C-alpha cells in the first residue's frame, strides 16, 4: 500500500551519509536553488503516545536538485548559515509551511506546524516580524506554530537571540528546544527562556530501553522537562521497543520512523487514516 511504498523509498539520514561521498555545495548553488524554488518541505508527524492522536508535524526541508536528486539539509543548512542565506531559506520554508498549515486548517485538519529555526535567524527582529506577519496574513494562530531551536547553539550566542525568543513567546508562538542532551544549555537558560516543548535527541531515545547510559540521559531529560512544565517529544522512535519505553515512562509525544518518516504534504491525510486504523 501507499505507506509501505513510502517506507521503502525512505533512507534514514545516517545510512545515506555512510553510503555516498558527499558533494560539497557552495553558496551560489544554494542561492540559485532558493530562487528557482528547488527547496521542498517534507513533514514528519508528532503523535501523542497515550492516544495516538496526530497533534502536529515538523517541517523538514529537502533540496530537489535537478541533477543530484534529493539533498538532505545536513548538506546545505551550514552553507546557508555561513553565506548569509539562512534568513532567505527560513523565509521560504516558513512561508510554505504556514501556507500548508492554512490548507490543512481549511480541510478541518487541526495540526501544529513546527519549523526549524537557526540561531542566526534570531540576530535581529526580521524573523520575528516575518513570522508574525505571515501567520496573521494567513489566519494561523501563533500557538499552532512551533519554532524549534537546537540546543547545541543556544549557549554560543549572546543576549539578542534569547531576547527575541522571549518576544516570540510573548506573541504566543510555541518554542521548542531541539536535540536536547547534545548541547550544554545551562539550567539558568532553561529557566529564563519559556520553552513549551523539549525534544529528547534521537541519540538518547532509540535503544534506550536496553542501554543503561542512554536510559539515564533519557530519564533525566524527561524529569527535567516535567519539572519545568514542558511537553516532551522523543525523537528517533524507530521500533516497537522504543515506543513501549515511551509508554512506560509517560513521554507525551513521539516522532520517528516507527510512526512515520517525513513525507510530502499530499500524503499526510491518507497516512493519518491508515495510522488511525493501526
Ligand atoms: P532535526 O530537527 O533534529 O530533525 C530530525 C532529523 O531526524 C531529520 O533529518 C529526520 O528526517 C530524521 N529522522 C526522522 N525520524 C528518524 C528516525 O526514526 N531515526 C533517525 N535516525 N532519524 C530520523 P533531516 O530531515 O535530514 O534533517 C536534519 C537536520 O537538518 C534537522 O535535524 C534540522 O536540524 C535541520 N533542518 C531540517 N530542515 C531545516 C530547516 O528548514 N531549517 C533549518 N535551519 N534546519 C533544518
Ligand atoms: Ca527539529
Ligand atoms: Ca532533533
Ligand atoms: Ca538533529
PDB file of C-alpha atoms and ligand atoms in Angstrom:
ATOM      1  CA  UNK A   1       0.000   0.000   0.000  1.00  0.00           C
ATOM      2  CA  UNK A   2       0.910   3.692  -0.020  1.00  0.00           C
ATOM      3  CA  UNK A   3       2.503   3.600   3.426  1.00  0.00           C
ATOM      4  CA  UNK A   4       4.672   0.594   2.612  1.00  0.00           C
ATOM      5  CA  UNK A   5       5.802   2.270  -0.613  1.00  0.00           C
ATOM      6  CA  UNK A   6       6.667   5.404   1.311  1.00  0.00           C
ATOM      7  CA  UNK A   7       8.687   3.499   3.894  1.00  0.00           C
ATOM      8  CA  UNK A   8      10.523   1.594   1.182  1.00  0.00           C
ATOM      9  CA  UNK A   9      11.659   4.796  -0.505  1.00  0.00           C
ATOM     10  CA  UNK A  10      12.884   6.316   2.722  1.00  0.00           C
ATOM     11  CA  UNK A  11      16.532   6.057   3.682  1.00  0.00           C
ATOM     12  CA  UNK A  12      17.396   7.213   7.180  1.00  0.00           C
ATOM     13  CA  UNK A  13      19.795  10.186   7.051  1.00  0.00           C
ATOM     14  CA  UNK A  14      22.781   8.344   8.569  1.00  0.00           C
ATOM     15  CA  UNK A  15      22.509   5.442   6.133  1.00  0.00           C
ATOM     16  CA  UNK A  16      22.535   7.975   3.323  1.00  0.00           C
ATOM     17  CA  UNK A  17      25.636   9.652   4.714  1.00  0.00           C
ATOM     18  CA  UNK A  18      27.560   6.393   5.088  1.00  0.00           C
ATOM     19  CA  UNK A  19      26.818   5.120   1.601  1.00  0.00           C
ATOM     20  CA  UNK A  20      27.844   8.037  -0.564  1.00  0.00           C
ATOM     21  CA  UNK A  21      30.654  10.517  -0.834  1.00  0.00           C
ATOM     22  CA  UNK A  22      29.193  13.876  -0.031  1.00  0.00           C
ATOM     23  CA  UNK A  23      29.267  16.515  -2.704  1.00  0.00           C
ATOM     24  CA  UNK A  24      30.050  19.961  -1.407  1.00  0.00           C
ATOM     25  CA  UNK A  25      27.635  22.698  -2.397  1.00  0.00           C
ATOM     26  CA  UNK A  26      28.625  26.326  -2.446  1.00  0.00           C
ATOM     27  CA  UNK A  27      26.686  29.479  -1.705  1.00  0.00           C
ATOM     28  CA  UNK A  28      25.986  30.236  -5.380  1.00  0.00           C
ATOM     29  CA  UNK A  29      24.404  26.796  -5.941  1.00  0.00           C
ATOM     30  CA  UNK A  30      22.161  27.306  -2.956  1.00  0.00           C
ATOM     31  CA  UNK A  31      21.247  30.893  -3.809  1.00  0.00           C
ATOM     32  CA  UNK A  32      20.129  29.741  -7.252  1.00  0.00           C
ATOM     33  CA  UNK A  33      18.213  26.820  -5.741  1.00  0.00           C
ATOM     34  CA  UNK A  34      16.287  29.144  -3.432  1.00  0.00           C
ATOM     35  CA  UNK A  35      15.460  31.456  -6.339  1.00  0.00           C
ATOM     36  CA  UNK A  36      14.370  28.584  -8.604  1.00  0.00           C
ATOM     37  CA  UNK A  37      12.122  27.111  -5.937  1.00  0.00           C
ATOM     38  CA  UNK A  38      14.059  23.853  -5.621  1.00  0.00           C
ATOM     39  CA  UNK A  39      13.593  23.645  -1.837  1.00  0.00           C
ATOM     40  CA  UNK A  40      10.739  21.335  -0.885  1.00  0.00           C
ATOM     41  CA  UNK A  41       9.177  20.841   2.535  1.00  0.00           C
ATOM     42  CA  UNK A  42       8.597  17.352   3.877  1.00  0.00           C
ATOM     43  CA  UNK A  43       6.547  16.863   7.030  1.00  0.00           C
ATOM     44  CA  UNK A  44       7.013  14.309   9.807  1.00  0.00           C
ATOM     45  CA  UNK A  45       4.139  13.585  12.237  1.00  0.00           C
ATOM     46  CA  UNK A  46       4.351  14.068  16.001  1.00  0.00           C
ATOM     47  CA  UNK A  47       1.844  11.807  17.762  1.00  0.00           C
ATOM     48  CA  UNK A  48       0.534  11.588  21.316  1.00  0.00           C
ATOM     49  CA  UNK A  49       1.836   8.383  22.917  1.00  0.00           C
ATOM     50  CA  UNK A  50      -1.239   7.541  25.008  1.00  0.00           C
ATOM     51  CA  UNK A  51      -3.999   8.360  22.493  1.00  0.00           C
ATOM     52  CA  UNK A  52      -2.164   8.015  19.176  1.00  0.00           C
ATOM     53  CA  UNK A  53      -3.562  11.413  18.116  1.00  0.00           C
ATOM     54  CA  UNK A  54      -1.575  13.230  15.453  1.00  0.00           C
ATOM     55  CA  UNK A  55      -1.001  16.576  17.148  1.00  0.00           C
ATOM     56  CA  UNK A  56       1.361  18.159  14.663  1.00  0.00           C
ATOM     57  CA  UNK A  57       4.065  17.872  12.058  1.00  0.00           C
ATOM     58  CA  UNK A  58       7.669  19.012  11.825  1.00  0.00           C
ATOM     59  CA  UNK A  59       8.775  20.689   8.600  1.00  0.00           C
ATOM     60  CA  UNK A  60      11.995  19.203   7.208  1.00  0.00           C
ATOM     61  CA  UNK A  61      13.420  20.848   4.129  1.00  0.00           C
ATOM     62  CA  UNK A  62      14.979  18.969   1.189  1.00  0.00           C
ATOM     63  CA  UNK A  63      16.666  20.304  -1.899  1.00  0.00           C
ATOM     64  CA  UNK A  64      15.288  18.731  -5.033  1.00  0.00           C
ATOM     65  CA  UNK A  65      18.427  19.059  -7.126  1.00  0.00           C
ATOM     66  CA  UNK A  66      17.811  18.699 -10.883  1.00  0.00           C
ATOM     67  CA  UNK A  67      20.937  16.519 -11.327  1.00  0.00           C
ATOM     68  CA  UNK A  68      21.878  15.122  -7.910  1.00  0.00           C
ATOM     69  CA  UNK A  69      18.371  14.269  -6.707  1.00  0.00           C
ATOM     70  CA  UNK A  70      17.160  14.800  -3.154  1.00  0.00           C
ATOM     71  CA  UNK A  71      19.759  16.540  -0.960  1.00  0.00           C
ATOM     72  CA  UNK A  72      19.306  16.397   2.825  1.00  0.00           C
ATOM     73  CA  UNK A  73      19.578  19.536   4.985  1.00  0.00           C
ATOM     74  CA  UNK A  74      22.771  18.435   6.750  1.00  0.00           C
ATOM     75  CA  UNK A  75      24.470  19.137   3.395  1.00  0.00           C
ATOM     76  CA  UNK A  76      23.266  22.703   2.922  1.00  0.00           C
ATOM     77  CA  UNK A  77      21.974  24.371   6.120  1.00  0.00           C
ATOM     78  CA  UNK A  78      25.501  25.144   7.327  1.00  0.00           C
ATOM     79  CA  UNK A  79      26.314  26.506   3.856  1.00  0.00           C
ATOM     80  CA  UNK A  80      23.288  28.791   4.120  1.00  0.00           C
ATOM     81  CA  UNK A  81      24.372  29.957   7.580  1.00  0.00           C
ATOM     82  CA  UNK A  82      27.940  30.663   6.506  1.00  0.00           C
ATOM     83  CA  UNK A  83      26.858  32.502   3.333  1.00  0.00           C
ATOM     84  CA  UNK A  84      24.247  34.735   4.924  1.00  0.00           C
ATOM     85  CA  UNK A  85      21.458  32.890   3.095  1.00  0.00           C
ATOM     86  CA  UNK A  86      19.742  31.438   6.137  1.00  0.00           C
ATOM     87  CA  UNK A  87      17.212  34.267   6.500  1.00  0.00           C
ATOM     88  CA  UNK A  88      16.109  33.761   2.881  1.00  0.00           C
ATOM     89  CA  UNK A  89      15.999  29.972   3.348  1.00  0.00           C
ATOM     90  CA  UNK A  90      13.991  30.149   6.570  1.00  0.00           C
ATOM     91  CA  UNK A  91      11.523  32.587   4.999  1.00  0.00           C
ATOM     92  CA  UNK A  92      10.928  30.236   2.050  1.00  0.00           C
ATOM     93  CA  UNK A  93      10.490  27.190   4.313  1.00  0.00           C
ATOM     94  CA  UNK A  94       8.276  29.054   6.779  1.00  0.00           C
ATOM     95  CA  UNK A  95       6.055  30.589   4.114  1.00  0.00           C
ATOM     96  CA  UNK A  96       5.477  27.183   2.526  1.00  0.00           C
ATOM     97  CA  UNK A  97       4.799  25.615   5.945  1.00  0.00           C
ATOM     98  CA  UNK A  98       2.300  28.287   7.011  1.00  0.00           C
ATOM     99  CA  UNK A  99       0.565  28.111   3.619  1.00  0.00           C
ATOM    100  CA  UNK A 100       0.329  24.334   4.026  1.00  0.00           C
ATOM    101  CA  UNK A 101      -0.988  24.733   7.578  1.00  0.00           C
ATOM    102  CA  UNK A 102      -3.701  27.014   6.205  1.00  0.00           C
ATOM    103  CA  UNK A 103      -4.712  24.410   3.603  1.00  0.00           C
ATOM    104  CA  UNK A 104      -4.915  21.711   6.309  1.00  0.00           C
ATOM    105  CA  UNK A 105      -6.843  24.054   8.580  1.00  0.00           C
ATOM    106  CA  UNK A 106      -9.335  24.730   5.779  1.00  0.00           C
ATOM    107  CA  UNK A 107      -9.701  20.952   5.355  1.00  0.00           C
ATOM    108  CA  UNK A 108     -10.551  20.615   9.096  1.00  0.00           C
ATOM    109  CA  UNK A 109      -7.152  19.103   9.882  1.00  0.00           C
ATOM    110  CA  UNK A 110      -6.069  20.765  13.114  1.00  0.00           C
ATOM    111  CA  UNK A 111      -2.296  20.416  13.255  1.00  0.00           C
ATOM    112  CA  UNK A 112       0.521  22.318  14.863  1.00  0.00           C
ATOM    113  CA  UNK A 113       3.261  23.018  12.360  1.00  0.00           C
ATOM    114  CA  UNK A 114       6.864  23.093  13.570  1.00  0.00           C
ATOM    115  CA  UNK A 115       9.664  24.850  11.713  1.00  0.00           C
ATOM    116  CA  UNK A 116      13.399  24.603  12.443  1.00  0.00           C
ATOM    117  CA  UNK A 117      14.880  27.996  13.197  1.00  0.00           C
ATOM    118  CA  UNK A 118      18.604  28.720  13.093  1.00  0.00           C
ATOM    119  CA  UNK A 119      20.167  30.808  15.854  1.00  0.00           C
ATOM    120  CA  UNK A 120      21.385  33.059  13.024  1.00  0.00           C
ATOM    121  CA  UNK A 121      17.741  33.897  12.294  1.00  0.00           C
ATOM    122  CA  UNK A 122      17.463  35.338  15.792  1.00  0.00           C
ATOM    123  CA  UNK A 123      20.124  38.011  15.411  1.00  0.00           C
ATOM    124  CA  UNK A 124      17.628  40.749  14.539  1.00  0.00           C
ATOM    125  CA  UNK A 125      13.910  41.436  14.683  1.00  0.00           C
ATOM    126  CA  UNK A 126      13.484  40.483  10.981  1.00  0.00           C
ATOM    127  CA  UNK A 127      12.453  36.907  11.679  1.00  0.00           C
ATOM    128  CA  UNK A 128      10.030  37.870  14.433  1.00  0.00           C
ATOM    129  CA  UNK A 129       8.333  40.407  12.170  1.00  0.00           C
ATOM    130  CA  UNK A 130       8.265  37.965   9.275  1.00  0.00           C
ATOM    131  CA  UNK A 131       6.680  35.088  11.196  1.00  0.00           C
ATOM    132  CA  UNK A 132       4.174  37.393  12.903  1.00  0.00           C
ATOM    133  CA  UNK A 133       3.092  38.874   9.535  1.00  0.00           C
ATOM    134  CA  UNK A 134       2.938  35.523   7.747  1.00  0.00           C
ATOM    135  CA  UNK A 135       0.739  33.896  10.391  1.00  0.00           C
ATOM    136  CA  UNK A 136      -1.531  36.944  10.752  1.00  0.00           C
ATOM    137  CA  UNK A 137      -1.973  37.242   6.969  1.00  0.00           C
ATOM    138  CA  UNK A 138      -2.909  33.584   6.545  1.00  0.00           C
ATOM    139  CA  UNK A 139      -5.003  33.313   9.693  1.00  0.00           C
ATOM    140  CA  UNK A 140      -2.864  30.781  11.538  1.00  0.00           C
ATOM    141  CA  UNK A 141      -2.827  31.148  15.326  1.00  0.00           C
ATOM    142  CA  UNK A 142       0.704  31.553  16.718  1.00  0.00           C
ATOM    143  CA  UNK A 143       0.046  28.796  19.284  1.00  0.00           C
ATOM    144  CA  UNK A 144      -0.226  26.390  16.341  1.00  0.00           C
ATOM    145  CA  UNK A 145       3.259  27.320  15.144  1.00  0.00           C
ATOM    146  CA  UNK A 146       6.202  25.640  16.881  1.00  0.00           C
ATOM    147  CA  UNK A 147       9.667  27.124  16.490  1.00  0.00           C
ATOM    148  CA  UNK A 148      12.394  24.519  17.080  1.00  0.00           C
ATOM    149  CA  UNK A 149      15.803  25.793  18.144  1.00  0.00           C
ATOM    150  CA  UNK A 150      18.731  23.403  18.509  1.00  0.00           C
ATOM    151  CA  UNK A 151      20.186  23.180  21.990  1.00  0.00           C
ATOM    152  CA  UNK A 152      23.803  22.992  20.861  1.00  0.00           C
ATOM    153  CA  UNK A 153      23.688  26.539  19.535  1.00  0.00           C
ATOM    154  CA  UNK A 154      21.833  28.084  22.450  1.00  0.00           C
ATOM    155  CA  UNK A 155      24.903  28.785  24.562  1.00  0.00           C
ATOM    156  CA  UNK A 156      27.122  30.174  21.823  1.00  0.00           C
ATOM    157  CA  UNK A 157      25.400  33.421  21.158  1.00  0.00           C
ATOM    158  CA  UNK A 158      24.813  36.402  23.360  1.00  0.00           C
ATOM    159  CA  UNK A 159      21.678  38.006  24.651  1.00  0.00           C
ATOM    160  CA  UNK A 160      19.909  39.145  21.448  1.00  0.00           C
ATOM    161  CA  UNK A 161      18.617  35.704  20.390  1.00  0.00           C
ATOM    162  CA  UNK A 162      17.376  34.975  23.884  1.00  0.00           C
ATOM    163  CA  UNK A 163      15.500  38.249  23.942  1.00  0.00           C
ATOM    164  CA  UNK A 164      13.930  37.559  20.547  1.00  0.00           C
ATOM    165  CA  UNK A 165      12.861  34.090  21.694  1.00  0.00           C
ATOM    166  CA  UNK A 166      11.210  35.670  24.715  1.00  0.00           C
ATOM    167  CA  UNK A 167       9.374  38.138  22.489  1.00  0.00           C
ATOM    168  CA  UNK A 168       8.185  35.326  20.227  1.00  0.00           C
ATOM    169  CA  UNK A 169       6.869  33.531  23.296  1.00  0.00           C
ATOM    170  CA  UNK A 170       5.003  36.671  24.379  1.00  0.00           C
ATOM    171  CA  UNK A 171       3.317  36.636  20.960  1.00  0.00           C
ATOM    172  CA  UNK A 172       2.196  33.067  21.814  1.00  0.00           C
ATOM    173  CA  UNK A 173       4.404  31.160  19.382  1.00  0.00           C
ATOM    174  CA  UNK A 174       5.392  27.778  20.817  1.00  0.00           C
ATOM    175  CA  UNK A 175       9.100  27.397  21.489  1.00  0.00           C
ATOM    176  CA  UNK A 176      10.801  24.022  21.331  1.00  0.00           C
ATOM    177  CA  UNK A 177      14.314  23.114  22.419  1.00  0.00           C
ATOM    178  CA  UNK A 178      15.625  20.623  19.857  1.00  0.00           C
ATOM    179  CA  UNK A 179      18.292  17.891  20.133  1.00  0.00           C
ATOM    180  CA  UNK A 180      18.151  18.164  23.920  1.00  0.00           C
ATOM    181  CA  UNK A 181      21.103  16.447  25.568  1.00  0.00           C
ATOM    182  CA  UNK A 182      23.577  17.273  22.798  1.00  0.00           C
ATOM    183  CA  UNK A 183      24.346  20.847  23.870  1.00  0.00           C
ATOM    184  CA  UNK A 184      25.065  22.348  27.212  1.00  0.00           C
ATOM    185  CA  UNK A 185      22.402  24.905  27.869  1.00  0.00           C
ATOM    186  CA  UNK A 186      22.554  25.997  31.464  1.00  0.00           C
ATOM    187  CA  UNK A 187      19.724  25.456  33.878  1.00  0.00           C
ATOM    188  CA  UNK A 188      19.503  29.241  34.114  1.00  0.00           C
ATOM    189  CA  UNK A 189      18.784  29.457  30.372  1.00  0.00           C
ATOM    190  CA  UNK A 190      16.098  26.831  30.628  1.00  0.00           C
ATOM    191  CA  UNK A 191      14.571  28.810  33.446  1.00  0.00           C
ATOM    192  CA  UNK A 192      14.802  32.165  31.642  1.00  0.00           C
ATOM    193  CA  UNK A 193      13.510  31.144  28.213  1.00  0.00           C
ATOM    194  CA  UNK A 194       9.986  29.817  28.481  1.00  0.00           C
ATOM    195  CA  UNK A 195      10.221  26.784  26.196  1.00  0.00           C
ATOM    196  CA  UNK A 196       6.932  24.956  25.735  1.00  0.00           C
ATOM    197  CA  UNK A 197       8.448  21.766  24.403  1.00  0.00           C
ATOM    198  CA  UNK A 198      11.614  19.746  24.906  1.00  0.00           C
ATOM    199  CA  UNK A 199      12.743  17.262  22.265  1.00  0.00           C
ATOM    200  CA  UNK A 200      14.953  14.489  23.592  1.00  0.00           C
ATOM    201  CA  UNK A 201      17.617  13.873  20.965  1.00  0.00           C
ATOM    202  CA  UNK A 202      17.223  10.677  18.966  1.00  0.00           C
ATOM    203  CA  UNK A 203      20.629   9.541  20.237  1.00  0.00           C
ATOM    204  CA  UNK A 204      19.102   9.069  23.711  1.00  0.00           C
ATOM    205  CA  UNK A 205      15.845   7.503  22.560  1.00  0.00           C
ATOM    206  CA  UNK A 206      16.474   4.637  20.149  1.00  0.00           C
ATOM    207  CA  UNK A 207      17.615   1.592  22.177  1.00  0.00           C
ATOM    208  CA  UNK A 208      17.438   3.485  25.489  1.00  0.00           C
ATOM    209  CA  UNK A 209      15.273   0.588  26.710  1.00  0.00           C
ATOM    210  CA  UNK A 210      18.334  -1.705  26.669  1.00  0.00           C
ATOM    211  CA  UNK A 211      21.286   0.648  27.282  1.00  0.00           C
ATOM    212  CA  UNK A 212      21.754   1.986  30.814  1.00  0.00           C
ATOM    213  CA  UNK A 213      23.682   5.100  29.819  1.00  0.00           C
ATOM    214  CA  UNK A 214      21.163   6.139  27.181  1.00  0.00           C
ATOM    215  CA  UNK A 215      18.379   5.348  29.604  1.00  0.00           C
ATOM    216  CA  UNK A 216      19.892   7.634  32.261  1.00  0.00           C
ATOM    217  CA  UNK A 217      20.047  10.517  29.759  1.00  0.00           C
ATOM    218  CA  UNK A 218      16.517   9.830  28.583  1.00  0.00           C
ATOM    219  CA  UNK A 219      15.136   9.670  32.145  1.00  0.00           C
ATOM    220  CA  UNK A 220      16.965  12.823  33.248  1.00  0.00           C
ATOM    221  CA  UNK A 221      15.725  14.798  30.229  1.00  0.00           C
ATOM    222  CA  UNK A 222      12.161  13.642  30.799  1.00  0.00           C
ATOM    223  CA  UNK A 223      12.313  14.533  34.502  1.00  0.00           C
ATOM    224  CA  UNK A 224      13.767  17.978  33.827  1.00  0.00           C
ATOM    225  CA  UNK A 225      11.094  18.773  31.232  1.00  0.00           C
ATOM    226  CA  UNK A 226       8.410  17.620  33.688  1.00  0.00           C
ATOM    227  CA  UNK A 227       9.806  19.817  36.460  1.00  0.00           C
ATOM    228  CA  UNK A 228       9.814  22.816  34.148  1.00  0.00           C
ATOM    229  CA  UNK A 229       6.314  22.100  32.847  1.00  0.00           C
ATOM    230  CA  UNK A 230       7.356  21.418  29.259  1.00  0.00           C
ATOM    231  CA  UNK A 231       5.770  18.970  26.854  1.00  0.00           C
ATOM    232  CA  UNK A 232       8.230  16.192  25.963  1.00  0.00           C
ATOM    233  CA  UNK A 233       8.835  14.776  22.484  1.00  0.00           C
ATOM    234  CA  UNK A 234      11.031  11.727  21.966  1.00  0.00           C
ATOM    235  CA  UNK A 235      12.730  11.772  18.551  1.00  0.00           C
ATOM    236  CA  UNK A 236      14.132   8.782  16.692  1.00  0.00           C
ATOM    237  CA  UNK A 237      11.456   6.314  17.788  1.00  0.00           C
ATOM    238  CA  UNK A 238      12.412   3.581  15.372  1.00  0.00           C
ATOM    239  CA  UNK A 239      10.709   0.427  16.616  1.00  0.00           C
ATOM    240  CA  UNK A 240       8.119  -1.077  18.928  1.00  0.00           C
ATOM    241  CA  UNK A 241      10.634  -1.407  21.802  1.00  0.00           C
ATOM    242  CA  UNK A 242      11.385   2.331  21.659  1.00  0.00           C
ATOM    243  CA  UNK A 243       7.651   3.111  21.560  1.00  0.00           C
ATOM    244  CA  UNK A 244       6.996   0.845  24.576  1.00  0.00           C
ATOM    245  CA  UNK A 245       9.608   2.703  26.633  1.00  0.00           C
ATOM    246  CA  UNK A 246       7.787   5.983  25.945  1.00  0.00           C
ATOM    247  CA  UNK A 247       4.524   4.416  27.056  1.00  0.00           C
ATOM    248  CA  UNK A 248       6.013   3.017  30.269  1.00  0.00           C
ATOM    249  CA  UNK A 249       7.698   6.300  31.184  1.00  0.00           C
ATOM    250  CA  UNK A 250       4.846   8.654  30.266  1.00  0.00           C
ATOM    251  CA  UNK A 251       6.519  10.590  27.468  1.00  0.00           C
ATOM    252  CA  UNK A 252       3.988  12.915  25.766  1.00  0.00           C
ATOM    253  CA  UNK A 253       4.811  12.802  22.062  1.00  0.00           C
ATOM    254  CA  UNK A 254       6.685  10.507  19.693  1.00  0.00           C
ATOM    255  CA  UNK A 255       8.387  11.187  16.387  1.00  0.00           C
ATOM    256  CA  UNK A 256      10.363   8.755  14.276  1.00  0.00           C
ATOM    257  CA  UNK A 257      10.380   6.049  11.658  1.00  0.00           C
ATOM    258  CA  UNK A 258       8.185   3.754  13.802  1.00  0.00           C
ATOM    259  CA  UNK A 259       5.402   6.327  13.453  1.00  0.00           C
ATOM    260  CA  UNK A 260       6.263   7.673  10.011  1.00  0.00           C
ATOM    261  CA  UNK A 261       9.205   9.046   8.054  1.00  0.00           C
ATOM    262  CA  UNK A 262       8.925  12.604   6.733  1.00  0.00           C
ATOM    263  CA  UNK A 263       6.520  12.746   3.780  1.00  0.00           C
ATOM    264  CA  UNK A 264       5.199  15.106   1.151  1.00  0.00           C
ATOM    265  CA  UNK A 265       2.156  17.058   2.360  1.00  0.00           C
ATOM    266  CA  UNK A 266      -0.257  15.440  -0.103  1.00  0.00           C
ATOM    267  CA  UNK A 267       0.379  12.072   1.575  1.00  0.00           C
ATOM    268  CA  UNK A 268      -0.494  13.253   5.081  1.00  0.00           C
ATOM    269  CA  UNK A 269      -4.321  12.883   5.065  1.00  0.00           C
ATOM    270  CA  UNK A 270      -4.059   9.320   3.733  1.00  0.00           C
ATOM    271  CA  UNK A 271      -1.320   8.485   6.202  1.00  0.00           C
ATOM    272  CA  UNK A 272      -3.416   9.784   9.139  1.00  0.00           C
ATOM    273  CA  UNK A 273      -6.247   7.489   8.070  1.00  0.00           C
ATOM    274  CA  UNK A 274      -4.018   4.422   7.949  1.00  0.00           C
ATOM    275  CA  UNK A 275      -2.375   5.376  11.276  1.00  0.00           C
ATOM    276  CA  UNK A 276      -5.790   5.574  12.947  1.00  0.00           C
ATOM    277  CA  UNK A 277      -6.688   2.096  11.727  1.00  0.00           C
ATOM    278  CA  UNK A 278      -3.436   0.619  13.006  1.00  0.00           C
TER     279      UNK A 278
HETATM  280  P1  LIG B   1      16.233  17.632  13.408  1.00  0.00           P
HETATM  281  O1  LIG B   1      15.475  18.899  13.526  1.00  0.00           O
HETATM  282  O2  LIG B   1      16.749  17.005  14.651  1.00  0.00           O
HETATM  283  O3  LIG B   1      15.284  16.652  12.598  1.00  0.00           O
HETATM  284  C1  LIG B   1      15.235  15.261  12.806  1.00  0.00           C
HETATM  285  C2  LIG B   1      16.029  14.502  11.768  1.00  0.00           C
HETATM  286  O4  LIG B   1      15.948  13.102  12.036  1.00  0.00           O
HETATM  287  C3  LIG B   1      15.503  14.673  10.343  1.00  0.00           C
HETATM  288  O5  LIG B   1      16.612  14.590   9.468  1.00  0.00           O
HETATM  289  C4  LIG B   1      14.606  13.432  10.184  1.00  0.00           C
HETATM  290  O6  LIG B   1      14.383  13.077   8.834  1.00  0.00           O
HETATM  291  C5  LIG B   1      15.420  12.404  10.907  1.00  0.00           C
HETATM  292  N1  LIG B   1      14.602  11.286  11.398  1.00  0.00           N
HETATM  293  C6  LIG B   1      13.261  11.193  11.480  1.00  0.00           C
HETATM  294  N2  LIG B   1      12.883  10.030  12.045  1.00  0.00           N
HETATM  295  C7  LIG B   1      14.015   9.352  12.327  1.00  0.00           C
HETATM  296  C8  LIG B   1      14.279   8.080  12.939  1.00  0.00           C
HETATM  297  O7  LIG B   1      13.394   7.331  13.338  1.00  0.00           O
HETATM  298  N3  LIG B   1      15.588   7.749  13.089  1.00  0.00           N
HETATM  299  C9  LIG B   1      16.602   8.552  12.676  1.00  0.00           C
HETATM  300  N4  LIG B   1      17.834   8.140  12.847  1.00  0.00           N
HETATM  301  N5  LIG B   1      16.389   9.763  12.099  1.00  0.00           N
HETATM  302  C10 LIG B   1      15.116  10.150  11.932  1.00  0.00           C
HETATM  303  P2  LIG B   1      16.771  15.581   8.241  1.00  0.00           P
HETATM  304  O8  LIG B   1      15.441  15.844   7.615  1.00  0.00           O
HETATM  305  O9  LIG B   1      17.878  15.063   7.386  1.00  0.00           O
HETATM  306  O10 LIG B   1      17.216  16.942   8.939  1.00  0.00           O
HETATM  307  C11 LIG B   1      18.455  17.035   9.608  1.00  0.00           C
HETATM  308  C12 LIG B   1      18.540  18.325  10.367  1.00  0.00           C
HETATM  309  O11 LIG B   1      18.568  19.456   9.481  1.00  0.00           O
HETATM  310  C13 LIG B   1      17.356  18.584  11.270  1.00  0.00           C
HETATM  311  O12 LIG B   1      17.521  17.855  12.459  1.00  0.00           O
HETATM  312  C14 LIG B   1      17.422  20.086  11.456  1.00  0.00           C
HETATM  313  O13 LIG B   1      18.337  20.417  12.480  1.00  0.00           O
HETATM  314  C15 LIG B   1      17.982  20.550  10.141  1.00  0.00           C
HETATM  315  N6  LIG B   1      16.879  21.106   9.316  1.00  0.00           N
HETATM  316  C16 LIG B   1      15.937  20.470   8.588  1.00  0.00           C
HETATM  317  N7  LIG B   1      15.115  21.341   7.964  1.00  0.00           N
HETATM  318  C17 LIG B   1      15.550  22.581   8.327  1.00  0.00           C
HETATM  319  C18 LIG B   1      15.112  23.918   8.024  1.00  0.00           C
HETATM  320  O14 LIG B   1      14.124  24.155   7.308  1.00  0.00           O
HETATM  321  N8  LIG B   1      15.834  24.938   8.583  1.00  0.00           N
HETATM  322  C19 LIG B   1      16.903  24.722   9.395  1.00  0.00           C
HETATM  323  N9  LIG B   1      17.543  25.803   9.907  1.00  0.00           N
HETATM  324  N10 LIG B   1      17.329  23.498   9.707  1.00  0.00           N
HETATM  325  C20 LIG B   1      16.669  22.431   9.171  1.00  0.00           C
HETATM  326 CA1  LIG B   2      13.906  19.840  14.656  1.00  0.00          CA
HETATM  327 CA1  LIG B   3      16.166  16.984  16.747  1.00  0.00          CA
HETATM  328 CA1  LIG B   4      19.302  16.716  14.676  1.00  0.00          CA
END
